Amino acid sequence: MDKKKFYITTPIYYPSDKLHIGHTYCTVATDVLARYHRLLGEDVMFLTGTDEHGQKIEDKAREAGVTPKEFVDRIVEGPRGVRDLWKLMNISNDRFIRTTDDYHVKSIQYIFRRLHDNGDIYKGTYKGKYCKPCESFWTESQLKDGKCPDCGREVQDAEEEAYFFRLSKYADKIRDLLENTDFLEPRSRVNEMIRNFIDPGLEDLCVSRTSFSWGVPVDFDPGHVVYVWVDALSNYITALGYGNGRYDDYEKGWWPGVNIVGKEIVRFHSIIWPAMLMSLGEPVPKKCFGHGWLLLDGGKMSKSKGNVVDPYILAEQFGVDALRFFLMRTFPFGSDGNFSNELLIQTINTDLANDLGNLVSRTTAMAGKYFGGTLPAARRYEKERDDELVKLVLGLRDKYEDAMEHYAPHKALEEVFKVVQRANKYIDENTPWTLAKDMEQNGPRLASVLYHLLEATRVCGILLTPFMPVSMDRLFAQIGADASVQTWLSASMWAALPADVHVAKGENLFPRVDTDKALQELEAAVEAAKQAESGVELEPQLAEAVDFDTFCKSDFRVVKVKSCEAVKKSEKLLKFILDDGTGTDRQILSGIRKWYEPEALVGKTLVAIVNLPPRKMMGLESCGMLISAVHKEKGEEVLHLLMVDDAIPAGAKLC
Ligand code: MSP
C-alpha cells in the first residue's frame, strides 16, 4: 500500500539580512512536524527556500554595489548564509526553492498569464500606500496611525500603472473557508482576519509593479514585474512542478499541503493565497497555521532595531539539539513568547541536564555498576510500585499524538516531561542503591526497577526524536535500544527492549550550564561577531558580460539641466527638465535627493540613457535615467552624478 503523503512548508525567507532566532523558530517548528510525520511512517515532503525578489533587495544590492543576484547568492549560499544555517540546525527539508530559480520564474509567468486569461487580473492605476520593508500595499484605512500596520514604519505614496487581481470577487468564499472550516489555526487568527480584512471589505489587489525591475517580468507586458507576494506564495506549488517541467509531484498527490507561517504573514496565506488558488481552479491548502513571534524585551526583533539574536552563536554555545528543544518547549506555538538567554539556560539545566540527562545517566550508571551493563533475565515485578509508571508510559504516545496533531509541540513536550519526571521519582521511591546492598535477595527486583527505567526512557526517547534527533541517537545507543525498538509502533508497547538488554553508559547527554560563565561567553561571542561583521563588505564584482550589439542598443546622450526641483511627498526624488538636443524637453525623475540640492544642478551638463521605456513614479512620468557613479564610504553609499564638460552640446551621443 502507498504511504500517506504529507507535504509541509515553511515560509520562504527574505535574504535581505541574516536570519535570526525568530526565523529559526519557524523553521525548527516545521522541521519537528515534518520529522514527526516521518516517525508516523508517512511519506513526507518538506519544503523551504528563499524569497529573493522585490524592491528591498534591489535597493540593498545597489547600496552594496553588487547586482541583486550576487547580493542574494551571497546571503543564501555564502558562508553562514541561509543554507548553512539550516544545515547547522539539522533541518531535514527535502527541497529548497529559490524564487530566482529558472523553473520557478517560468511557473510564475504561467500562473500570472492564467489568472489574466481567466479574467481575474486586469489593468488599472495603483494609488495607495506601500511599505517597502514589508513589500506590502495598504489602503489608507488599513494604516495604523498613518504607518504600516505590520511593522509600524513609514509608508510611501505609490501611484503607477498596474495589474490588479480580483480579490474582492473571492470575499464570500474566503469568509466561508475561514469561518466554516478548520483551514486556519489557531482560531484566534480567524477572528483577526475576519475583523481586520474581511468585514471591512476585500479590495482588489495590486499585483504588478513598474517602478523597479528586480522581479519576475510579466511576459505579455514586459514593463511590469509580478508583485513579490504572488511570486512568493506560488512557491508552494511551483516547487512541486506546477507550471514547469522540473518536477512532477503536483500531480502525484502532494498537494494540498500544510503551510506553517508567522502571524504577520497569515493575511497573505489565508486570504490572498487561497483566492489565487481558487482562481486557478486548484485546491486550497489543507492547513495554514499562524504561529506567534519570539519577542525580545517585549518587542519584535529586527535588524534595524539592532536587537536580533544570532542562532549561530546560541547553537555553537549550547548545542543544536538543546536550542531546538528550548524553542519548542518554552513557547506555546500559537502565541508570542519572550526570548532571553537566561530562560534558555534555565530550560537546558532544568529539563535536559537535571531531568532527562540525569534519568539516563543514573539508570545507565546503575546498570553498569550493579550488573556490568547487561540486565539479568530474573525479575521481580511489584504491581503497586510499578503500575503507575507503566500506565503513564503506555498512555504517553496518544497524548503526544493528540498534541502534535493540533500543532502544539509545546504540549507534546509537556507530556513527555511528565513521564521523565515520574521516572526520576520512581528511582527515589525504589532506591536501587538500597536494593543493591543485598543482591541475592533483591537482585531480581533491582533488575526490574532498572528495566522499567530503561523502557520509560526509550519511549520518551522515541517521542523526543523529532525535537532532538542527534541526542536521541546517542540516548538509544546508551540504553541499548536498536532501530527496531525506536519506532512509532513500539512507542505504545511495553517491554520492547530485550530482557537481557545491554546498556553502555556514555558521555553526559546534556551537561549542566554554568549560567554566569555562559552569559559572559555569550556576550563575548556577540561582540566578536559584530566586529567580524563590521569588517566585512561585499566585494564589488563586475557585471555579467553583454554582447557588443546589445551594448550598442543603449542610447547615452549628453543633456543640460533646464530646471530641477524636489518631487512633492517624496523623500528621494528630484524632477529634472532636460535639454537633450531634440528641441523637446525631456523629463527624468531621479532618486538622488539625499545627495544634491536641486537648485545646484540647474545648468549642469550630465549624461542620460534616453531609450528606456517611460516609467511612472509618484504619478509623474520619467523618460530615461541619469547616469551616476556610486561607491561606499564608511559603509554609507555615496553618489556622484556624472558631469561632463559644459562645452559638449546637448544631444551629443556617447559611444
Ligand atoms: N518572504 C516572506 C515569506 C514568503 S512565504 C510565501 C517572509 N520572510 S521573512 O524572512 O520575513 O520571515 C520568514 C518567517 O520567519 C515568517 O514566518 C515570519 O513570521 C518568521 N519570523 C520572523 N521573525 C520572527 C520572530 N521574531 N518570531 C517568530 N517568527 C518570526 O515573511
XYZ file of C-alpha atoms and ligand atoms in Angstrom:
686
model
C 0.000 0.000 0.000
C 1.191 3.530 -0.791
C 2.267 5.500 2.224
C 0.183 8.525 3.159
C 1.696 11.664 1.631
C 2.319 14.687 3.817
C 3.526 17.987 2.392
C 4.665 20.704 4.799
C 6.276 24.082 4.160
C 7.950 26.958 5.956
C 7.694 30.483 4.607
C 10.483 31.176 2.177
C 12.850 33.706 3.726
C 13.814 37.164 2.528
C 17.550 37.047 2.175
C 17.758 40.761 2.870
C 19.555 40.291 6.169
C 20.966 37.408 8.096
C 18.349 35.169 9.636
C 17.760 35.499 13.374
C 16.367 33.285 16.105
C 12.761 34.209 15.159
C 13.217 32.759 11.667
C 14.964 29.762 13.201
C 11.969 29.206 15.472
C 9.641 28.965 12.490
C 11.861 26.555 10.553
C 12.682 24.358 13.544
C 8.976 24.024 14.331
C 8.238 22.951 10.774
C 11.150 20.537 10.863
C 9.827 18.993 14.088
C 6.418 18.496 12.469
C 7.998 17.022 9.337
C 10.065 14.598 11.418
C 7.012 13.690 13.481
C 5.119 12.756 10.320
C 8.072 10.659 9.141
C 8.022 8.919 12.524
C 4.349 8.115 11.885
C 5.548 6.343 8.758
C 4.228 8.907 6.269
C 5.867 9.896 3.024
C 6.892 13.445 3.882
C 7.884 16.282 1.573
C 9.279 19.263 3.465
C 9.930 22.475 1.545
C 11.789 25.607 2.490
C 13.641 28.222 0.476
C 14.224 31.887 -0.181
C 12.075 34.724 -1.468
C 14.564 36.730 -3.466
C 12.762 39.387 -5.483
C 11.445 42.851 -4.683
C 12.454 46.432 -4.338
C 14.031 45.966 -0.921
C 16.569 43.511 -2.318
C 17.182 45.709 -5.360
C 17.901 48.694 -3.083
C 20.149 46.737 -0.748
C 22.149 45.315 -3.618
C 22.644 48.808 -5.032
C 23.834 50.007 -1.631
C 26.288 47.112 -1.516
C 27.495 47.855 -5.035
C 26.597 44.423 -6.390
C 23.841 43.043 -8.601
C 20.676 41.788 -6.861
C 21.527 38.208 -7.832
C 25.030 38.499 -6.420
C 23.558 40.001 -3.285
C 21.080 37.170 -2.697
C 23.541 34.461 -3.737
C 25.880 35.561 -1.006
C 23.210 35.509 1.698
C 21.612 32.270 0.564
C 24.631 30.200 -0.451
C 27.546 32.030 1.193
C 29.276 31.213 4.476
C 26.887 31.378 7.426
C 24.103 32.013 4.949
C 20.602 30.579 4.863
C 21.599 27.135 3.636
C 24.417 26.871 6.160
C 22.076 27.793 8.985
C 19.555 25.116 8.090
C 22.330 22.561 7.795
C 23.644 23.523 11.200
C 20.148 23.365 12.725
C 19.663 19.892 11.263
C 16.695 20.955 9.158
C 15.551 17.952 7.152
C 13.972 19.728 4.180
C 13.558 17.586 1.088
C 13.564 20.539 -1.262
C 14.928 24.082 -1.269
C 13.421 26.592 -3.654
C 14.854 29.968 -4.631
C 12.409 32.303 -6.362
C 15.203 33.221 -8.767
C 15.351 29.584 -9.950
C 14.526 29.441 -13.656
C 11.786 26.852 -13.291
C 10.013 28.956 -10.666
C 10.223 32.100 -12.812
C 8.699 30.196 -15.695
C 5.852 28.963 -13.490
C 5.129 32.447 -12.179
C 4.731 33.726 -15.717
C 2.410 30.811 -16.415
C 0.360 31.452 -13.253
C 0.103 35.201 -13.936
C -0.995 34.533 -17.503
C -3.627 32.048 -16.368
C -5.036 34.450 -13.794
C -5.105 37.136 -16.505
C -6.616 34.909 -19.160
C -9.438 33.801 -16.923
C -10.349 37.442 -16.262
C -9.129 37.733 -12.665
C -6.252 40.082 -13.486
C -6.943 43.445 -15.145
C -5.007 46.661 -15.758
C -5.563 49.859 -13.765
C -3.719 52.566 -11.843
C -2.468 51.913 -8.393
C -2.798 54.716 -5.864
C -2.126 53.893 -2.305
C 0.487 53.307 0.313
C 3.412 50.960 0.138
C 5.580 49.686 2.953
C 8.935 48.917 1.455
C 10.414 46.778 4.239
C 7.289 44.554 4.263
C 6.752 44.729 0.483
C 3.083 45.350 1.290
C 0.467 47.611 -0.221
C -2.049 49.175 2.122
C -5.112 51.283 1.728
C -5.378 54.458 3.809
C -7.928 52.823 6.125
C -5.677 49.878 6.881
C -2.822 52.063 8.182
C -2.267 52.336 11.924
C -1.611 55.958 12.909
C -0.619 56.567 9.317
C 2.053 53.868 9.471
C 2.390 50.285 8.285
C 0.067 48.166 10.469
C 2.557 45.255 10.415
C 5.862 46.873 11.247
C 4.882 50.384 12.339
C 7.221 52.028 9.852
C 6.591 54.924 7.478
C 4.739 54.088 4.260
C 5.191 55.772 0.902
C 2.661 57.132 -1.550
C 2.553 54.918 -4.557
C 0.924 55.562 -7.916
C 1.641 53.668 -11.078
C 0.044 51.697 -13.865
C -0.518 48.233 -12.501
C -2.345 44.973 -12.863
C -4.945 44.081 -10.268
C -6.167 40.741 -9.022
C -9.931 40.475 -8.398
C -9.568 39.574 -4.744
C -12.959 41.162 -3.986
C -14.631 38.506 -6.131
C -13.478 35.809 -3.695
C -14.561 37.574 -0.481
C -17.523 35.295 0.254
C -15.645 32.111 -0.500
C -12.738 33.190 1.695
C -15.081 34.100 4.535
C -16.644 30.679 4.243
C -13.243 28.980 4.224
C -12.162 30.864 7.332
C -15.378 30.665 9.311
C -16.688 27.247 8.405
C -13.619 25.049 8.086
C -10.557 24.468 10.221
C -8.244 25.653 7.421
C -6.743 28.459 9.530
C -5.452 27.854 13.038
C -5.245 28.828 15.816
C -8.850 30.033 15.864
C -7.830 33.458 17.196
C -6.204 34.157 13.812
C -9.549 33.547 12.079
C -11.127 36.266 14.182
C -8.252 38.642 13.361
C -8.623 38.027 9.628
C -12.396 38.453 9.633
C -12.312 41.596 11.762
C -9.377 43.308 10.065
C -9.766 42.322 6.425
C -12.977 40.522 5.525
C -15.520 42.618 7.440
C -14.167 45.970 6.159
C -14.479 44.537 2.617
C -11.778 42.933 0.479
C -10.381 45.224 -2.185
C -8.748 44.088 -5.407
C -5.033 43.604 -5.017
C -2.287 45.326 -6.971
C -0.191 42.511 -8.419
C 2.408 44.162 -10.625
C 4.942 46.977 -10.328
C 6.670 49.147 -12.900
C 8.920 51.309 -10.732
C 11.637 48.726 -10.221
C 12.813 45.759 -12.187
C 14.040 43.075 -9.764
C 11.212 40.612 -10.108
C 9.600 38.164 -12.492
C 8.682 40.078 -15.668
C 5.096 39.794 -16.855
C 5.828 38.079 -20.147
C 2.944 39.689 -22.045
C 3.714 43.213 -20.703
C 7.446 43.478 -20.046
C 7.497 46.854 -18.224
C 5.743 45.107 -15.316
C 7.186 42.764 -12.734
C 4.947 40.418 -10.755
C 4.134 41.563 -7.199
C 6.529 39.807 -4.894
C 3.837 38.091 -2.810
C 2.216 36.488 -5.871
C 5.685 35.298 -6.818
C 6.493 34.095 -3.285
C 3.226 32.358 -2.361
C 3.239 30.366 -5.563
C 6.482 28.681 -4.482
C 4.447 26.117 -2.582
C 3.169 24.681 -5.845
C 5.952 25.584 -8.281
C 8.338 23.566 -6.087
C 6.130 20.560 -6.809
C 6.320 21.214 -10.533
C 3.168 23.285 -11.094
C 3.617 25.112 -14.401
C 7.105 23.751 -15.048
C 8.759 20.560 -16.112
C 11.325 20.443 -13.342
C 9.221 18.262 -11.002
C 6.062 16.241 -11.441
C 4.996 15.932 -7.822
C 1.991 18.231 -8.040
C 0.131 15.585 -9.987
C 1.265 12.865 -7.624
C -0.908 13.808 -4.698
C 1.377 16.015 -2.612
C -0.908 18.991 -2.903
C -2.731 20.300 -0.891
C -0.170 20.733 1.873
C 0.263 22.416 5.217
C 1.668 25.973 5.386
C 3.324 26.911 8.671
C 3.754 30.685 8.881
C 4.377 33.514 11.352
C 1.413 35.613 12.416
C 2.264 38.736 10.382
C 2.004 36.838 7.115
C -1.206 34.982 7.910
C -3.085 37.609 5.863
C -1.215 36.613 2.728
C -1.540 32.899 3.374
C -5.155 32.752 4.456
C -6.731 35.323 2.111
C -4.615 36.074 -0.952
C -3.134 32.606 -1.403
C -6.414 30.652 -1.241
C -8.057 33.238 -3.534
C -5.264 32.772 -6.089
C -5.700 29.017 -5.906
C -9.475 29.323 -6.252
C -8.961 31.446 -9.332
C -6.560 28.874 -10.759
C -9.114 26.155 -10.004
C -6.689 24.389 -7.671
C -7.361 23.080 -4.148
C -6.593 25.396 -1.220
C -4.020 24.244 1.365
C -5.055 21.680 3.924
C -3.979 23.951 6.712
C -2.421 27.288 7.474
C -1.024 27.516 10.988
C -0.062 31.013 12.156
C 2.447 30.784 14.972
C 3.415 33.606 17.326
C 6.557 35.710 17.449
C 9.630 35.406 19.573
C 9.984 38.791 21.198
C 12.974 40.449 22.781
C 12.189 42.663 25.768
C 8.556 42.553 24.669
C 9.256 43.871 21.143
C 9.752 42.332 17.717
C 13.311 41.509 16.753
C 14.577 43.400 13.791
C 17.929 44.165 12.312
C 17.093 47.864 12.069
C 16.349 47.991 15.806
C 19.649 46.174 16.374
C 18.024 43.609 18.667
C 18.339 40.373 16.761
C 19.555 37.170 18.381
C 22.015 35.179 16.298
C 21.127 31.460 16.137
C 24.692 30.551 15.151
C 26.062 31.885 18.410
C 23.446 30.073 20.507
C 23.803 26.770 18.659
C 27.579 26.901 18.911
C 27.481 27.678 22.611
C 24.699 25.344 23.793
C 24.353 22.738 21.055
C 21.855 22.460 18.234
C 19.528 19.999 19.934
C 19.367 21.993 23.138
C 18.452 25.093 21.138
C 15.819 23.245 19.092
C 14.350 21.802 22.259
C 14.268 25.135 24.065
C 12.411 26.823 21.192
C 9.711 24.177 21.130
C 9.405 23.551 24.862
C 9.225 27.090 26.135
C 6.834 28.979 23.871
C 3.250 27.881 23.202
C 3.315 27.578 19.420
C 0.329 29.775 18.618
C 1.310 32.649 20.943
C 4.101 35.179 21.283
C 6.926 34.460 23.713
C 9.724 36.470 25.263
C 13.167 35.182 24.395
C 16.013 35.542 26.849
C 19.379 33.874 27.279
C 18.583 33.258 30.949
C 15.409 31.370 30.006
C 17.362 29.285 27.518
C 19.966 28.317 30.110
C 17.295 27.607 32.719
C 15.422 25.286 30.334
C 18.593 23.408 29.455
C 19.520 22.992 33.097
C 16.072 22.003 34.355
C 14.659 19.789 31.625
C 17.693 18.479 29.838
C 20.522 18.335 32.377
C 18.525 17.682 35.560
C 15.529 15.701 34.392
C 16.313 13.844 31.179
C 20.116 13.800 31.392
C 20.066 12.601 34.983
C 17.491 9.912 34.273
C 19.689 8.451 31.549
C 22.987 8.783 33.368
C 21.696 7.421 36.687
C 19.978 4.459 35.010
C 22.887 3.506 32.789
C 25.412 4.056 35.591
C 23.481 1.738 37.925
C 23.068 -0.927 35.234
C 26.837 -0.790 34.765
C 27.685 -0.765 38.439
C 25.304 -3.479 39.611
C 25.104 -5.763 36.555
C 28.179 -4.988 34.458
C 25.903 -3.374 31.853
C 23.733 -6.404 30.982
C 20.483 -6.921 32.865
C 19.838 -10.486 34.091
C 16.642 -12.202 32.957
C 15.376 -12.869 36.511
C 12.902 -10.121 37.500
C 10.542 -9.245 40.297
C 7.644 -7.071 39.246
C 5.867 -5.215 42.080
C 2.477 -4.166 40.846
C 1.717 -1.495 43.430
C 5.120 0.136 42.909
C 5.330 -0.224 39.136
C 1.853 0.107 37.687
C 1.568 3.862 37.794
C 4.760 4.370 35.801
C 3.879 1.681 33.269
C 0.404 3.137 32.757
C 1.797 6.608 32.301
C 4.354 5.414 29.746
C 1.745 3.434 27.821
C -0.618 6.397 27.731
C 2.042 8.845 26.586
C 2.006 8.238 22.842
C -1.695 9.060 22.481
C -1.419 12.286 24.426
C 1.662 13.263 22.452
C -0.037 12.444 19.170
C -3.074 14.477 20.091
C -0.889 17.499 20.860
C 1.165 17.154 17.686
C -1.920 16.740 15.523
C -3.164 20.029 16.991
C 0.094 21.816 16.199
C 1.002 22.051 19.868
C 4.579 20.732 20.100
C 4.981 22.503 23.454
C 2.125 20.386 24.870
C 3.611 17.215 23.440
C 6.857 18.003 25.250
C 4.994 18.774 28.444
C 3.524 15.255 28.345
C 6.919 13.666 27.696
C 8.463 15.537 30.586
C 5.700 14.447 32.948
C 6.913 10.909 32.278
C 10.590 11.850 32.627
C 9.837 13.465 35.986
C 7.736 10.491 37.104
C 10.577 8.140 36.184
C 13.030 10.148 38.275
C 10.590 9.963 41.163
C 10.387 6.198 40.624
C 14.142 5.993 41.222
C 13.761 7.796 44.523
C 10.805 5.611 45.531
C 12.601 2.365 44.760
C 16.064 3.369 45.990
C 18.088 0.976 43.799
C 21.213 1.652 45.892
C 19.470 0.114 48.925
C 18.324 -2.900 46.896
C 21.904 -3.354 45.696
C 23.062 -3.939 49.265
C 21.542 -7.419 49.178
C 21.850 -8.666 45.612
C 20.934 -12.227 46.429
C 17.634 -11.208 47.899
C 16.904 -8.118 45.806
C 18.815 -8.647 42.536
C 15.661 -9.546 40.524
C 13.836 -6.527 41.928
C 16.760 -4.244 41.117
C 16.873 -5.585 37.550
C 13.153 -4.960 37.226
C 13.447 -1.380 38.506
C 16.236 -0.621 36.033
C 14.326 -2.222 33.181
C 11.300 -0.048 33.970
C 13.514 2.987 33.839
C 15.036 1.932 30.535
C 11.627 1.336 28.999
C 10.320 4.709 30.174
C 13.459 6.350 28.762
C 13.116 4.505 25.462
C 9.532 5.644 24.873
C 10.394 9.232 25.789
C 13.426 8.994 23.503
C 11.283 7.967 20.525
C 8.899 10.843 21.041
C 11.738 13.313 21.526
C 13.453 12.281 18.287
C 11.723 14.893 16.092
C 12.928 17.578 18.508
C 16.473 16.372 19.220
C 17.421 13.836 16.541
C 21.154 13.672 17.225
C 20.936 13.470 21.009
C 18.250 10.796 20.831
C 20.528 8.629 18.688
C 23.097 8.890 21.438
C 20.447 8.149 24.059
C 19.341 4.988 22.217
C 22.947 3.809 21.984
C 23.359 4.249 25.727
C 20.184 2.384 26.726
C 20.752 -0.464 24.254
C 17.750 0.328 22.015
C 18.305 -0.729 18.422
C 16.307 0.626 15.456
C 13.542 -1.965 15.855
C 12.535 -0.504 19.222
C 12.746 3.136 18.156
C 9.604 3.028 16.015
C 6.282 4.806 16.435
C 4.587 1.459 16.933
C 6.989 0.469 19.671
C 6.318 3.756 21.469
C 2.972 2.273 22.521
C 4.471 -1.034 23.646
C 5.876 -2.060 26.979
C 8.887 -4.385 27.240
C 10.148 -3.848 23.714
C 13.765 -3.836 24.874
C 15.231 -7.337 25.099
C 15.099 -8.852 28.595
C 18.899 -9.075 28.688
C 19.372 -5.562 27.323
C 22.931 -4.301 27.263
C 23.443 -0.781 28.495
C 26.505 1.388 27.867
C 26.928 4.499 29.942
C 28.327 7.188 27.702
C 29.085 10.848 27.937
C 26.595 13.091 29.640
C 23.918 13.861 27.046
C 23.223 17.352 28.336
C 25.904 18.886 30.556
C 24.781 21.485 33.073
C 25.408 25.061 32.033
C 27.123 27.470 34.421
C 24.838 30.481 33.990
C 27.272 33.315 34.790
C 30.069 31.851 32.751
C 27.777 31.131 29.799
C 26.319 34.639 29.839
C 29.808 36.135 29.796
C 30.865 33.880 26.950
C 27.747 34.808 25.015
C 28.461 38.489 25.411
C 31.992 37.961 24.120
C 30.744 35.906 21.163
C 28.181 38.562 20.213
C 30.870 41.254 20.367
C 33.270 39.168 18.257
C 30.545 38.573 15.654
C 29.825 42.315 15.495
C 33.496 43.089 14.962
C 33.778 40.444 12.281
C 30.672 41.739 10.527
C 31.723 45.379 10.547
C 34.913 44.389 8.761
C 33.060 42.571 6.009
C 31.870 44.403 2.967
C 30.613 42.759 -0.144
C 33.332 42.872 -2.707
C 32.205 44.741 -5.768
C 32.016 42.456 -8.736
C 31.960 43.236 -12.388
C 28.609 42.717 -14.060
C 27.876 39.844 -16.406
C 29.280 40.282 -19.915
C 26.887 41.659 -22.576
C 27.492 41.262 -26.279
C 28.520 44.320 -28.262
C 25.265 44.599 -30.208
C 23.242 44.636 -27.010
C 25.519 47.299 -25.580
C 25.141 49.442 -28.730
C 21.371 49.498 -28.280
C 21.755 51.748 -25.197
C 21.427 55.395 -26.236
C 23.549 57.578 -23.924
C 23.271 61.339 -24.571
C 24.686 64.499 -23.113
C 21.853 66.537 -21.527
C 21.666 70.046 -19.990
C 19.616 70.680 -16.865
C 16.995 73.358 -17.605
C 15.247 73.003 -14.244
C 15.362 70.745 -11.245
C 13.006 70.505 -8.251
C 12.111 68.085 -5.477
C 9.031 65.925 -6.063
C 6.332 66.691 -3.502
C 5.751 63.963 -0.858
C 8.832 62.066 -1.953
C 11.912 61.890 0.214
C 14.071 60.662 -2.607
C 13.027 62.012 -5.968
C 14.195 65.046 -7.938
C 12.382 66.061 -11.123
C 14.648 67.202 -13.978
C 13.611 69.047 -17.157
C 16.412 68.476 -19.620
C 17.534 69.715 -22.990
C 18.518 66.564 -24.889
C 19.207 68.314 -28.206
C 15.924 67.218 -29.823
C 14.167 70.531 -29.248
C 11.565 68.887 -26.953
C 12.088 68.936 -23.197
C 12.757 65.593 -21.572
C 11.562 64.832 -18.027
C 13.559 62.443 -15.878
C 12.973 61.573 -12.222
C 15.955 60.521 -10.206
C 16.186 59.225 -6.619
C 19.185 61.354 -5.650
C 17.687 63.959 -3.327
C 19.855 62.682 -0.492
C 22.993 63.868 -2.275
C 22.024 67.035 -4.166
C 20.227 70.331 -3.655
C 18.044 70.718 -6.789
C 18.998 74.372 -7.392
C 22.701 73.475 -7.510
C 22.136 71.274 -10.541
C 20.488 73.808 -12.859
C 22.755 74.460 -15.878
C 24.894 71.348 -15.347
C 25.869 69.090 -18.237
C 25.018 65.457 -17.452
C 24.714 62.098 -19.132
C 21.435 60.187 -19.506
C 20.314 56.972 -21.105
C 17.340 58.075 -23.186
C 15.883 54.959 -24.760
C 14.488 53.228 -21.660
C 10.697 52.750 -21.672
C 8.937 55.599 -19.774
C 8.117 54.787 -16.165
C 5.677 56.355 -13.724
C 6.861 57.345 -10.271
C 4.658 59.205 -7.787
C 2.260 59.840 -10.675
C 4.934 61.522 -12.844
C 6.473 60.131 -15.974
C 10.208 59.570 -16.157
C 11.735 59.195 -19.615
C 15.204 57.812 -19.142
C 17.784 57.700 -16.398
C 20.629 59.968 -15.349
C 23.974 58.236 -15.021
C 25.866 58.404 -11.735
C 28.850 56.812 -10.114
C 28.212 55.097 -6.782
C 30.651 53.952 -4.138
C 30.748 53.328 -0.426
C 32.423 55.358 2.275
C 32.432 54.069 5.871
C 29.590 51.744 4.972
C 27.474 54.615 3.553
C 26.542 54.842 -0.086
C 27.864 57.951 -1.857
C 26.570 59.017 -5.260
C 28.012 61.423 -7.871
C 26.091 62.453 -10.957
C 28.261 62.047 -13.998
C 29.035 65.637 -15.107
C 30.867 66.351 -18.320
C 32.496 69.357 -19.964
C 29.969 72.181 -20.468
C 31.436 72.709 -23.942
C 29.806 69.463 -25.144
C 26.442 70.328 -26.757
C 23.144 68.784 -25.611
C 22.255 65.697 -27.614
C 25.863 64.584 -28.250
C 25.866 60.801 -28.354
C 28.237 58.800 -26.169
C 29.860 55.985 -27.977
N 9.405 36.088 2.471
C 8.279 36.155 3.315
C 7.501 34.875 3.330
C 7.004 34.428 1.984
S 6.159 32.912 2.111
C 5.449 32.687 0.657
C 8.729 36.439 4.747
N 10.008 36.198 5.021
S 10.719 36.553 6.413
O 12.076 36.134 6.248
O 10.480 37.905 6.761
O 10.037 35.706 7.518
C 10.046 34.306 7.443
C 9.322 33.703 8.623
O 10.012 33.996 9.833
C 7.891 34.217 8.790
O 7.028 33.148 9.075
C 7.981 35.099 9.987
O 6.797 35.180 10.718
C 9.053 34.371 10.783
N 9.633 35.251 11.763
C 10.401 36.361 11.550
N 10.651 36.939 12.744
C 10.052 36.227 13.721
C 10.052 36.276 15.104
N 10.665 37.220 15.775
N 9.435 35.269 15.754
C 8.863 34.220 15.116
N 8.829 34.142 13.824
C 9.298 35.191 13.103
O 7.902 36.829 5.550
